Amino acid sequence: MENQNNVTEFVFMGLWENKQLELLFFFLFLLCYLAVLMGNFIILLTITCSHLIEQPMYYFLCHLSLMDLCYTSTVVPRLIRDLGAARKNISYNSCMTQLFTAHLLAGVEIFILVSMALDRYVAIVKPLHYMVLMNRRRCNTLVFMAWGVGFWHSVALLLMVLDLPFCGPNQIDHYICDVKPLLKLVCKDIHVVSILVIANSGMVVVVIFLVLVASYILILWNLRTYSSIGRRKALSTCSSHIMVVVLFFVPCIYTYVLPAGSENKDKEVSVFYTVIAPMLNPLIYTLRNMEMKIAMGKVWSKMAHSEFKSRG
């Protein structure tokens, strides 16, 4: 059977059908997006303009903030626009571009979180070998690997969707172009494709989440040999990582493990990893981290001093 595709554009059904509710959330999501931009920009500026960039943990945090900025910017601006629009349409090509970009950036972010967990594991379990094992060359390699794996995942997913026939309905029951809502519009049996999507996205996310949980259990087990001050400092850092991992992975697992035909709250739950997690990450990493607070104070005072001198 030939791949038949009569659809040139899709129409989003959005999060809610109530127009007054959509108008309220237009302003709410606009504020959330501004908070994402400001929070992650502050982290990027603080780390790149201070000595923290030399430390692997903050080097990875810098990349995580960049991913949060880019990932949110592929989803939220269109969501905000659609909340205020009468017709929420997107062309077929733009839809495929959004699908590819969102999964690429999410894939990279997942493996940046893995790199951060590895960094904490080496720092706590093998502290004497930390600077040798987590040198800048190795950190760069981990970031390049994250981009490579993210690219492989998103290309595989895109090729899978491009091969599917869309020959009639074009209303996506979502606010973004994602693989599961798109599968509901395909005019052929999607049983095999649905299994492939679960294998490509759902099971991979579950396995990585379990590996991360196991690594943090090992970290906590090794902390019993530390002094109370060292334990408190390490727990503060690890608890921040654990909160970020849970915020991102749990909604992802719910979304991608269940098959495409099942009735669930995918679009509502996806707000957690598209908007809420990127907005809360800067707060989690700054409010609970004294090093970041001190570095932020120094960077901003340096900038204020430079501004004062230039005016004088």
PDB file of C-alpha atoms in Angstrom:
ATOM      1  CA  MET A   1       0.000   0.000   0.000  1.00  0.00           C
ATOM      2  CA  GLU A   2       1.338   3.458  -1.002  1.00  0.00           C
ATOM      3  CA  ASN A   3       1.873   6.142   1.574  1.00  0.00           C
ATOM      4  CA  GLN A   4      -1.166   8.362   0.999  1.00  0.00           C
ATOM      5  CA  ASN A   5      -1.062  11.852   2.506  1.00  0.00           C
ATOM      6  CA  ASN A   6      -3.907  14.280   1.805  1.00  0.00           C
ATOM      7  CA  VAL A   7      -3.273  16.505   4.833  1.00  0.00           C
ATOM      8  CA  THR A   8      -1.427  19.802   4.264  1.00  0.00           C
ATOM      9  CA  GLU A   9      -2.144  21.311   7.695  1.00  0.00           C
ATOM     10  CA  PHE A  10      -3.247  20.295  11.166  1.00  0.00           C
ATOM     11  CA  VAL A  11      -5.547  22.089  13.612  1.00  0.00           C
ATOM     12  CA  PHE A  12      -4.800  21.986  17.349  1.00  0.00           C
ATOM     13  CA  MET A  13      -7.756  21.425  19.652  1.00  0.00           C
ATOM     14  CA  GLY A  14      -5.688  22.994  22.446  1.00  0.00           C
ATOM     15  CA  LEU A  15      -5.789  22.429  26.191  1.00  0.00           C
ATOM     16  CA  TRP A  16      -9.320  23.706  26.775  1.00  0.00           C
ATOM     17  CA  GLU A  17     -12.382  24.458  24.667  1.00  0.00           C
ATOM     18  CA  ASN A  18     -13.563  27.234  27.016  1.00  0.00           C
ATOM     19  CA  LYS A  19     -12.550  30.593  25.444  1.00  0.00           C
ATOM     20  CA  GLN A  20     -12.567  32.528  28.750  1.00  0.00           C
ATOM     21  CA  LEU A  21     -10.346  29.875  30.342  1.00  0.00           C
ATOM     22  CA  GLU A  22      -7.980  30.070  27.350  1.00  0.00           C
ATOM     23  CA  LEU A  23      -7.705  33.849  27.747  1.00  0.00           C
ATOM     24  CA  LEU A  24      -6.815  33.431  31.438  1.00  0.00           C
ATOM     25  CA  PHE A  25      -4.153  30.851  30.598  1.00  0.00           C
ATOM     26  CA  PHE A  26      -2.836  33.059  27.771  1.00  0.00           C
ATOM     27  CA  PHE A  27      -1.583  35.522  30.415  1.00  0.00           C
ATOM     28  CA  LEU A  28      -0.546  32.731  32.820  1.00  0.00           C
ATOM     29  CA  PHE A  29       1.600  30.917  30.223  1.00  0.00           C
ATOM     30  CA  LEU A  30       3.033  34.243  29.041  1.00  0.00           C
ATOM     31  CA  LEU A  31       4.205  34.931  32.607  1.00  0.00           C
ATOM     32  CA  CYS A  32       5.557  31.365  32.887  1.00  0.00           C
ATOM     33  CA  TYR A  33       7.499  31.755  29.618  1.00  0.00           C
ATOM     34  CA  LEU A  34       8.989  35.066  30.763  1.00  0.00           C
ATOM     35  CA  ALA A  35       9.979  33.363  34.054  1.00  0.00           C
ATOM     36  CA  VAL A  36      11.654  30.522  32.063  1.00  0.00           C
ATOM     37  CA  LEU A  37      13.585  33.033  29.932  1.00  0.00           C
ATOM     38  CA  MET A  38      14.651  35.175  32.889  1.00  0.00           C
ATOM     39  CA  GLY A  39      15.516  32.297  35.269  1.00  0.00           C
ATOM     40  CA  ASN A  40      17.567  30.298  32.780  1.00  0.00           C
ATOM     41  CA  PHE A  41      19.242  33.406  31.354  1.00  0.00           C
ATOM     42  CA  ILE A  42      20.353  34.374  34.889  1.00  0.00           C
ATOM     43  CA  ILE A  43      21.833  30.882  35.420  1.00  0.00           C
ATOM     44  CA  LEU A  44      23.652  30.995  32.055  1.00  0.00           C
ATOM     45  CA  LEU A  45      25.025  34.478  32.766  1.00  0.00           C
ATOM     46  CA  THR A  46      26.054  33.644  36.351  1.00  0.00           C
ATOM     47  CA  ILE A  47      27.903  30.445  35.408  1.00  0.00           C
ATOM     48  CA  THR A  48      29.607  31.685  32.221  1.00  0.00           C
ATOM     49  CA  CYS A  49      30.747  34.940  33.875  1.00  0.00           C
ATOM     50  CA  SER A  50      32.149  33.311  37.027  1.00  0.00           C
ATOM     51  CA  HIS A  51      34.628  30.638  38.108  1.00  0.00           C
ATOM     52  CA  LEU A  52      31.726  28.119  38.341  1.00  0.00           C
ATOM     53  CA  ILE A  53      32.047  27.297  34.623  1.00  0.00           C
ATOM     54  CA  GLU A  54      35.278  25.440  35.495  1.00  0.00           C
ATOM     55  CA  GLN A  55      33.367  22.954  37.675  1.00  0.00           C
ATOM     56  CA  PRO A  56      31.745  19.998  35.840  1.00  0.00           C
ATOM     57  CA  MET A  57      28.481  20.236  37.808  1.00  0.00           C
ATOM     58  CA  TYR A  58      27.915  23.859  36.767  1.00  0.00           C
ATOM     59  CA  TYR A  59      29.172  23.199  33.237  1.00  0.00           C
ATOM     60  CA  PHE A  60      26.365  20.631  32.843  1.00  0.00           C
ATOM     61  CA  LEU A  61      23.888  22.939  34.593  1.00  0.00           C
ATOM     62  CA  CYS A  62      24.750  25.597  32.002  1.00  0.00           C
ATOM     63  CA  HIS A  63      23.867  23.142  29.206  1.00  0.00           C
ATOM     64  CA  LEU A  64      20.679  22.113  31.034  1.00  0.00           C
ATOM     65  CA  SER A  65      19.544  25.758  31.228  1.00  0.00           C
ATOM     66  CA  LEU A  66      20.311  26.204  27.524  1.00  0.00           C
ATOM     67  CA  MET A  67      18.217  23.111  26.706  1.00  0.00           C
ATOM     68  CA  ASP A  68      15.355  24.387  28.874  1.00  0.00           C
ATOM     69  CA  LEU A  69      15.440  27.726  27.048  1.00  0.00           C
ATOM     70  CA  CYS A  70      15.500  26.137  23.590  1.00  0.00           C
ATOM     71  CA  TYR A  71      12.980  23.363  24.338  1.00  0.00           C
ATOM     72  CA  THR A  72      10.434  25.728  25.894  1.00  0.00           C
ATOM     73  CA  SER A  73      10.882  28.135  22.965  1.00  0.00           C
ATOM     74  CA  THR A  74       9.888  25.414  20.473  1.00  0.00           C
ATOM     75  CA  VAL A  75       6.577  24.830  22.284  1.00  0.00           C
ATOM     76  CA  VAL A  76       5.363  27.710  24.466  1.00  0.00           C
ATOM     77  CA  PRO A  77       5.384  30.699  22.029  1.00  0.00           C
ATOM     78  CA  ARG A  78       3.054  28.811  19.657  1.00  0.00           C
ATOM     79  CA  LEU A  79       0.906  27.664  22.600  1.00  0.00           C
ATOM     80  CA  ILE A  80       0.569  31.296  23.761  1.00  0.00           C
ATOM     81  CA  ARG A  81      -0.269  32.436  20.222  1.00  0.00           C
ATOM     82  CA  ASP A  82      -2.884  29.683  19.819  1.00  0.00           C
ATOM     83  CA  LEU A  83      -4.538  30.529  23.157  1.00  0.00           C
ATOM     84  CA  GLY A  84      -5.301  33.986  21.770  1.00  0.00           C
ATOM     85  CA  ALA A  85      -6.156  32.851  18.219  1.00  0.00           C
ATOM     86  CA  ALA A  86      -9.518  31.899  16.710  1.00  0.00           C
ATOM     87  CA  ARG A  87      -8.002  29.078  14.618  1.00  0.00           C
ATOM     88  CA  LYS A  88      -5.072  27.024  15.913  1.00  0.00           C
ATOM     89  CA  ASN A  89      -3.601  25.722  12.659  1.00  0.00           C
ATOM     90  CA  ILE A  90      -0.081  24.534  11.745  1.00  0.00           C
ATOM     91  CA  SER A  91       1.240  23.385   8.375  1.00  0.00           C
ATOM     92  CA  TYR A  92       2.309  19.755   7.879  1.00  0.00           C
ATOM     93  CA  ASN A  93       5.992  20.747   7.434  1.00  0.00           C
ATOM     94  CA  SER A  94       5.960  23.035  10.500  1.00  0.00           C
ATOM     95  CA  CYS A  95       4.357  20.232  12.515  1.00  0.00           C
ATOM     96  CA  MET A  96       7.089  17.769  11.506  1.00  0.00           C
ATOM     97  CA  THR A  97       9.754  20.408  12.314  1.00  0.00           C
ATOM     98  CA  GLN A  98       8.290  20.977  15.778  1.00  0.00           C
ATOM     99  CA  LEU A  99       8.099  17.204  16.390  1.00  0.00           C
ATOM    100  CA  PHE A 100      11.759  16.733  15.407  1.00  0.00           C
ATOM    101  CA  THR A 101      13.084  19.784  17.309  1.00  0.00           C
ATOM    102  CA  ALA A 102      11.142  19.096  20.517  1.00  0.00           C
ATOM    103  CA  HIS A 103      12.280  15.446  20.659  1.00  0.00           C
ATOM    104  CA  LEU A 104      15.876  16.384  19.780  1.00  0.00           C
ATOM    105  CA  LEU A 105      16.109  18.939  22.600  1.00  0.00           C
ATOM    106  CA  ALA A 106      14.244  16.728  25.097  1.00  0.00           C
ATOM    107  CA  GLY A 107      16.573  13.830  24.219  1.00  0.00           C
ATOM    108  CA  VAL A 108      19.648  16.016  24.785  1.00  0.00           C
ATOM    109  CA  GLU A 109      18.199  17.273  28.091  1.00  0.00           C
ATOM    110  CA  ILE A 110      17.618  13.711  29.333  1.00  0.00           C
ATOM    111  CA  PHE A 111      21.258  12.775  28.706  1.00  0.00           C
ATOM    112  CA  ILE A 112      22.499  16.034  30.255  1.00  0.00           C
ATOM    113  CA  LEU A 113      20.600  14.961  33.409  1.00  0.00           C
ATOM    114  CA  VAL A 114      22.340  11.561  33.157  1.00  0.00           C
ATOM    115  CA  SER A 115      25.715  13.351  32.897  1.00  0.00           C
ATOM    116  CA  MET A 116      24.859  15.429  35.982  1.00  0.00           C
ATOM    117  CA  ALA A 117      24.011  12.269  37.920  1.00  0.00           C
ATOM    118  CA  LEU A 118      27.307  10.681  36.780  1.00  0.00           C
ATOM    119  CA  ASP A 119      29.178  13.790  37.907  1.00  0.00           C
ATOM    120  CA  ARG A 120      27.608  13.625  41.408  1.00  0.00           C
ATOM    121  CA  TYR A 121      28.252   9.860  41.599  1.00  0.00           C
ATOM    122  CA  VAL A 122      31.971  10.270  40.824  1.00  0.00           C
ATOM    123  CA  ALA A 123      32.272  13.289  43.166  1.00  0.00           C
ATOM    124  CA  ILE A 124      30.808  11.373  46.131  1.00  0.00           C
ATOM    125  CA  VAL A 125      31.807   7.749  45.491  1.00  0.00           C
ATOM    126  CA  LYS A 126      35.296   8.406  44.021  1.00  0.00           C
ATOM    127  CA  PRO A 127      36.283  11.875  45.328  1.00  0.00           C
ATOM    128  CA  LEU A 128      40.059  11.320  45.002  1.00  0.00           C
ATOM    129  CA  HIS A 129      39.755  10.546  41.274  1.00  0.00           C
ATOM    130  CA  TYR A 130      37.101  13.198  40.578  1.00  0.00           C
ATOM    131  CA  MET A 131      39.256  15.798  38.774  1.00  0.00           C
ATOM    132  CA  VAL A 132      40.878  13.103  36.607  1.00  0.00           C
ATOM    133  CA  LEU A 133      37.651  11.295  35.717  1.00  0.00           C
ATOM    134  CA  MET A 134      35.532  14.430  35.166  1.00  0.00           C
ATOM    135  CA  ASN A 135      38.028  16.586  33.249  1.00  0.00           C
ATOM    136  CA  ARG A 136      36.799  19.106  30.662  1.00  0.00           C
ATOM    137  CA  ARG A 137      37.533  16.804  27.724  1.00  0.00           C
ATOM    138  CA  ARG A 138      35.342  14.066  29.234  1.00  0.00           C
ATOM    139  CA  CYS A 139      32.588  16.578  30.014  1.00  0.00           C
ATOM    140  CA  ASN A 140      32.646  17.777  26.393  1.00  0.00           C
ATOM    141  CA  THR A 141      32.452  14.154  25.228  1.00  0.00           C
ATOM    142  CA  LEU A 142      29.367  13.561  27.412  1.00  0.00           C
ATOM    143  CA  VAL A 143      27.667  16.675  25.956  1.00  0.00           C
ATOM    144  CA  PHE A 144      28.482  15.588  22.370  1.00  0.00           C
ATOM    145  CA  MET A 145      27.136  12.105  23.161  1.00  0.00           C
ATOM    146  CA  ALA A 146      23.923  13.703  24.501  1.00  0.00           C
ATOM    147  CA  TRP A 147      23.467  15.552  21.201  1.00  0.00           C
ATOM    148  CA  GLY A 148      24.270  12.388  19.210  1.00  0.00           C
ATOM    149  CA  VAL A 149      21.751  10.230  21.105  1.00  0.00           C
ATOM    150  CA  GLY A 150      19.110  12.989  21.000  1.00  0.00           C
ATOM    151  CA  PHE A 151      19.592  13.349  17.236  1.00  0.00           C
ATOM    152  CA  TRP A 152      19.358   9.574  16.672  1.00  0.00           C
ATOM    153  CA  HIS A 153      16.146   9.371  18.741  1.00  0.00           C
ATOM    154  CA  SER A 154      14.430  12.309  16.997  1.00  0.00           C
ATOM    155  CA  VAL A 155      15.453  11.199  13.472  1.00  0.00           C
ATOM    156  CA  ALA A 156      14.109   7.672  14.124  1.00  0.00           C
ATOM    157  CA  LEU A 157      10.827   9.132  15.383  1.00  0.00           C
ATOM    158  CA  LEU A 158      10.516  11.601  12.504  1.00  0.00           C
ATOM    159  CA  LEU A 159      11.169   8.952   9.829  1.00  0.00           C
ATOM    160  CA  MET A 160       8.535   6.765  11.476  1.00  0.00           C
ATOM    161  CA  VAL A 161       5.914   9.563  11.367  1.00  0.00           C
ATOM    162  CA  LEU A 162       6.821  10.713   7.816  1.00  0.00           C
ATOM    163  CA  ASP A 163       6.081   7.190   6.585  1.00  0.00           C
ATOM    164  CA  LEU A 164       2.529   7.256   8.001  1.00  0.00           C
ATOM    165  CA  PRO A 165      -0.524   8.055   5.828  1.00  0.00           C
ATOM    166  CA  PHE A 166      -2.690  11.019   6.915  1.00  0.00           C
ATOM    167  CA  CYS A 167      -5.682  10.953   4.594  1.00  0.00           C
ATOM    168  CA  GLY A 168      -8.591  12.593   6.376  1.00  0.00           C
ATOM    169  CA  PRO A 169      -8.999  14.003   9.900  1.00  0.00           C
ATOM    170  CA  ASN A 170      -6.529  16.750  10.775  1.00  0.00           C
ATOM    171  CA  GLN A 171      -7.584  17.855  14.289  1.00  0.00           C
ATOM    172  CA  ILE A 172      -4.822  17.167  16.817  1.00  0.00           C
ATOM    173  CA  ASP A 173      -6.146  16.693  20.352  1.00  0.00           C
ATOM    174  CA  HIS A 174      -3.152  18.530  21.823  1.00  0.00           C
ATOM    175  CA  TYR A 175      -1.373  21.894  21.814  1.00  0.00           C
ATOM    176  CA  ILE A 176       1.861  20.612  20.192  1.00  0.00           C
ATOM    177  CA  CYS A 177       2.785  18.246  17.375  1.00  0.00           C
ATOM    178  CA  ASP A 178       3.716  15.102  19.238  1.00  0.00           C
ATOM    179  CA  VAL A 179       3.857  11.534  18.041  1.00  0.00           C
ATOM    180  CA  LYS A 180       0.988  10.065  20.093  1.00  0.00           C
ATOM    181  CA  PRO A 181      -1.763  12.561  19.140  1.00  0.00           C
ATOM    182  CA  LEU A 182      -0.570  12.318  15.503  1.00  0.00           C
ATOM    183  CA  LEU A 183      -0.940   8.522  15.550  1.00  0.00           C
ATOM    184  CA  LYS A 184      -4.670   8.944  16.294  1.00  0.00           C
ATOM    185  CA  LEU A 185      -5.080  10.634  12.871  1.00  0.00           C
ATOM    186  CA  VAL A 186      -3.355   7.904  10.844  1.00  0.00           C
ATOM    187  CA  CYS A 187      -5.605   6.014   8.402  1.00  0.00           C
ATOM    188  CA  LYS A 188      -4.124   2.540   8.952  1.00  0.00           C
ATOM    189  CA  ASP A 189      -3.607   0.109  11.812  1.00  0.00           C
ATOM    190  CA  ILE A 190      -1.160   1.719  14.273  1.00  0.00           C
ATOM    191  CA  HIS A 191      -0.611  -1.283  16.576  1.00  0.00           C
ATOM    192  CA  VAL A 192       2.963  -1.977  15.398  1.00  0.00           C
ATOM    193  CA  VAL A 193       3.889   1.729  15.168  1.00  0.00           C
ATOM    194  CA  SER A 194       2.507   2.327  18.669  1.00  0.00           C
ATOM    195  CA  ILE A 195       4.760  -0.455  20.036  1.00  0.00           C
ATOM    196  CA  LEU A 196       7.772   1.105  18.226  1.00  0.00           C
ATOM    197  CA  VAL A 197       6.964   4.524  19.739  1.00  0.00           C
ATOM    198  CA  ILE A 198       6.748   2.998  23.235  1.00  0.00           C
ATOM    199  CA  ALA A 199      10.110   1.264  22.611  1.00  0.00           C
ATOM    200  CA  ASN A 200      11.746   4.422  21.184  1.00  0.00           C
ATOM    201  CA  SER A 201      10.430   6.858  23.797  1.00  0.00           C
ATOM    202  CA  GLY A 202       8.555   5.215  26.680  1.00  0.00           C
ATOM    203  CA  MET A 203      10.820   2.306  27.552  1.00  0.00           C
ATOM    204  CA  VAL A 204      13.998   4.346  27.025  1.00  0.00           C
ATOM    205  CA  VAL A 205      12.713   6.997  29.475  1.00  0.00           C
ATOM    206  CA  VAL A 206      11.760   4.306  32.025  1.00  0.00           C
ATOM    207  CA  VAL A 207      15.177   2.591  31.802  1.00  0.00           C
ATOM    208  CA  ILE A 208      17.069   5.898  32.134  1.00  0.00           C
ATOM    209  CA  PHE A 209      14.879   6.947  35.075  1.00  0.00           C
ATOM    210  CA  LEU A 210      15.562   3.631  36.860  1.00  0.00           C
ATOM    211  CA  VAL A 211      19.319   4.010  36.213  1.00  0.00           C
ATOM    212  CA  LEU A 212      19.190   7.536  37.682  1.00  0.00           C
ATOM    213  CA  VAL A 213      17.246   6.332  40.733  1.00  0.00           C
ATOM    214  CA  ALA A 214      19.772   3.510  41.259  1.00  0.00           C
ATOM    215  CA  SER A 215      22.689   5.980  40.980  1.00  0.00           C
ATOM    216  CA  TYR A 216      21.148   8.291  43.600  1.00  0.00           C
ATOM    217  CA  ILE A 217      20.500   5.338  45.933  1.00  0.00           C
ATOM    218  CA  LEU A 218      24.213   4.418  45.627  1.00  0.00           C
ATOM    219  CA  ILE A 219      25.165   8.048  46.273  1.00  0.00           C
ATOM    220  CA  LEU A 220      22.986   8.207  49.404  1.00  0.00           C
ATOM    221  CA  TRP A 221      24.418   4.864  50.595  1.00  0.00           C
ATOM    222  CA  ASN A 222      27.986   6.175  50.235  1.00  0.00           C
ATOM    223  CA  LEU A 223      27.147   9.379  52.125  1.00  0.00           C
ATOM    224  CA  ARG A 224      26.937   7.429  55.408  1.00  0.00           C
ATOM    225  CA  THR A 225      30.773   7.589  55.649  1.00  0.00           C
ATOM    226  CA  TYR A 226      30.809  11.405  55.321  1.00  0.00           C
ATOM    227  CA  SER A 227      30.926  13.920  58.162  1.00  0.00           C
ATOM    228  CA  SER A 228      27.647  15.649  59.067  1.00  0.00           C
ATOM    229  CA  ILE A 229      28.709  18.900  57.284  1.00  0.00           C
ATOM    230  CA  GLY A 230      29.874  17.050  54.132  1.00  0.00           C
ATOM    231  CA  ARG A 231      26.718  14.921  54.174  1.00  0.00           C
ATOM    232  CA  ARG A 232      24.505  18.015  54.473  1.00  0.00           C
ATOM    233  CA  LYS A 233      26.245  19.753  51.551  1.00  0.00           C
ATOM    234  CA  ALA A 234      26.107  16.658  49.316  1.00  0.00           C
ATOM    235  CA  LEU A 235      22.443  16.028  50.214  1.00  0.00           C
ATOM    236  CA  SER A 236      21.553  19.616  49.328  1.00  0.00           C
ATOM    237  CA  THR A 237      23.088  19.233  45.844  1.00  0.00           C
ATOM    238  CA  CYS A 238      21.659  15.742  45.240  1.00  0.00           C
ATOM    239  CA  SER A 239      18.162  16.671  46.422  1.00  0.00           C
ATOM    240  CA  SER A 240      18.110  19.464  43.797  1.00  0.00           C
ATOM    241  CA  HIS A 241      19.042  16.956  41.080  1.00  0.00           C
ATOM    242  CA  ILE A 242      16.461  14.442  42.296  1.00  0.00           C
ATOM    243  CA  MET A 243      13.673  17.069  42.256  1.00  0.00           C
ATOM    244  CA  VAL A 244      14.549  18.101  38.684  1.00  0.00           C
ATOM    245  CA  VAL A 245      14.732  14.453  37.526  1.00  0.00           C
ATOM    246  CA  VAL A 246      11.340  13.601  39.084  1.00  0.00           C
ATOM    247  CA  LEU A 247       9.699  16.760  37.665  1.00  0.00           C
ATOM    248  CA  PHE A 248      10.864  15.889  34.150  1.00  0.00           C
ATOM    249  CA  PHE A 249      10.781  12.080  34.031  1.00  0.00           C
ATOM    250  CA  VAL A 250       7.535  11.160  35.826  1.00  0.00           C
ATOM    251  CA  PRO A 251       5.243  13.122  33.418  1.00  0.00           C
ATOM    252  CA  CYS A 252       7.311  11.821  30.445  1.00  0.00           C
ATOM    253  CA  ILE A 253       6.860   8.216  31.605  1.00  0.00           C
ATOM    254  CA  TYR A 254       3.098   8.724  31.997  1.00  0.00           C
ATOM    255  CA  THR A 255       2.865  10.246  28.504  1.00  0.00           C
ATOM    256  CA  TYR A 256       5.015   7.833  26.493  1.00  0.00           C
ATOM    257  CA  VAL A 257       4.586   4.449  28.183  1.00  0.00           C
ATOM    258  CA  LEU A 258       0.828   4.204  27.565  1.00  0.00           C
ATOM    259  CA  PRO A 259      -0.233   3.212  24.002  1.00  0.00           C
ATOM    260  CA  ALA A 260      -1.488   5.872  21.557  1.00  0.00           C
ATOM    261  CA  GLY A 261      -5.098   4.675  21.438  1.00  0.00           C
ATOM    262  CA  SER A 262      -5.647   4.821  25.201  1.00  0.00           C
ATOM    263  CA  GLU A 263      -7.665   7.601  26.840  1.00  0.00           C
ATOM    264  CA  ASN A 264      -5.448   9.586  29.195  1.00  0.00           C
ATOM    265  CA  LYS A 265      -4.507  13.122  30.212  1.00  0.00           C
ATOM    266  CA  ASP A 266      -1.423  13.415  27.953  1.00  0.00           C
ATOM    267  CA  LYS A 267      -1.822  17.058  26.991  1.00  0.00           C
ATOM    268  CA  GLU A 268      -2.501  18.232  30.557  1.00  0.00           C
ATOM    269  CA  VAL A 269       0.387  16.180  32.008  1.00  0.00           C
ATOM    270  CA  SER A 270       2.790  17.354  29.263  1.00  0.00           C
ATOM    271  CA  VAL A 271       2.514  20.918  30.640  1.00  0.00           C
ATOM    272  CA  PHE A 272       4.772  19.707  33.499  1.00  0.00           C
ATOM    273  CA  TYR A 273       7.767  18.984  31.239  1.00  0.00           C
ATOM    274  CA  THR A 274       7.130  21.702  28.625  1.00  0.00           C
ATOM    275  CA  VAL A 275       6.439  24.646  30.970  1.00  0.00           C
ATOM    276  CA  ILE A 276       6.556  23.912  34.715  1.00  0.00           C
ATOM    277  CA  ALA A 277       9.872  21.975  34.954  1.00  0.00           C
ATOM    278  CA  PRO A 278      11.890  24.519  32.865  1.00  0.00           C
ATOM    279  CA  MET A 279      10.379  27.315  34.994  1.00  0.00           C
ATOM    280  CA  LEU A 280      11.162  25.641  38.348  1.00  0.00           C
ATOM    281  CA  ASN A 281      14.659  24.330  37.486  1.00  0.00           C
ATOM    282  CA  PRO A 282      16.413  27.718  37.973  1.00  0.00           C
ATOM    283  CA  LEU A 283      14.638  28.172  41.336  1.00  0.00           C
ATOM    284  CA  ILE A 284      15.568  24.654  42.494  1.00  0.00           C
ATOM    285  CA  TYR A 285      19.240  25.126  41.548  1.00  0.00           C
ATOM    286  CA  THR A 286      19.639  28.652  42.929  1.00  0.00           C
ATOM    287  CA  LEU A 287      17.536  28.753  46.110  1.00  0.00           C
ATOM    288  CA  ARG A 288      19.131  25.549  47.457  1.00  0.00           C
ATOM    289  CA  ASN A 289      22.692  26.321  46.341  1.00  0.00           C
ATOM    290  CA  MET A 290      24.896  28.734  48.298  1.00  0.00           C
ATOM    291  CA  GLU A 291      27.667  28.704  45.654  1.00  0.00           C
ATOM    292  CA  MET A 292      25.200  29.891  42.999  1.00  0.00           C
ATOM    293  CA  LYS A 293      23.856  32.636  45.292  1.00  0.00           C
ATOM    294  CA  ILE A 294      27.373  33.930  46.038  1.00  0.00           C
ATOM    295  CA  ALA A 295      28.366  33.785  42.345  1.00  0.00           C
ATOM    296  CA  MET A 296      25.152  35.602  41.344  1.00  0.00           C
ATOM    297  CA  GLY A 297      25.880  38.355  43.871  1.00  0.00           C
ATOM    298  CA  LYS A 298      29.457  38.779  42.552  1.00  0.00           C
ATOM    299  CA  VAL A 299      28.409  38.802  38.874  1.00  0.00           C
ATOM    300  CA  TRP A 300      25.621  41.332  39.402  1.00  0.00           C
ATOM    301  CA  SER A 301      27.792  43.598  41.594  1.00  0.00           C
ATOM    302  CA  LYS A 302      30.565  43.432  38.955  1.00  0.00           C
ATOM    303  CA  MET A 303      28.050  44.372  36.236  1.00  0.00           C
ATOM    304  CA  ALA A 304      26.644  47.211  38.354  1.00  0.00           C
ATOM    305  CA  HIS A 305      30.189  48.494  39.048  1.00  0.00           C
ATOM    306  CA  SER A 306      31.053  48.385  35.321  1.00  0.00           C
ATOM    307  CA  GLU A 307      27.840  50.253  34.478  1.00  0.00           C
ATOM    308  CA  PHE A 308      28.619  52.889  37.146  1.00  0.00           C
ATOM    309  CA  LYS A 309      32.180  53.358  35.812  1.00  0.00           C
ATOM    310  CA  SER A 310      30.998  53.696  32.192  1.00  0.00           C
ATOM    311  CA  ARG A 311      28.546  56.428  33.220  1.00  0.00           C
ATOM    312  CA  GLY A 312      31.134  58.180  35.333  1.00  0.00           C
TER     313      GLY A 312
END
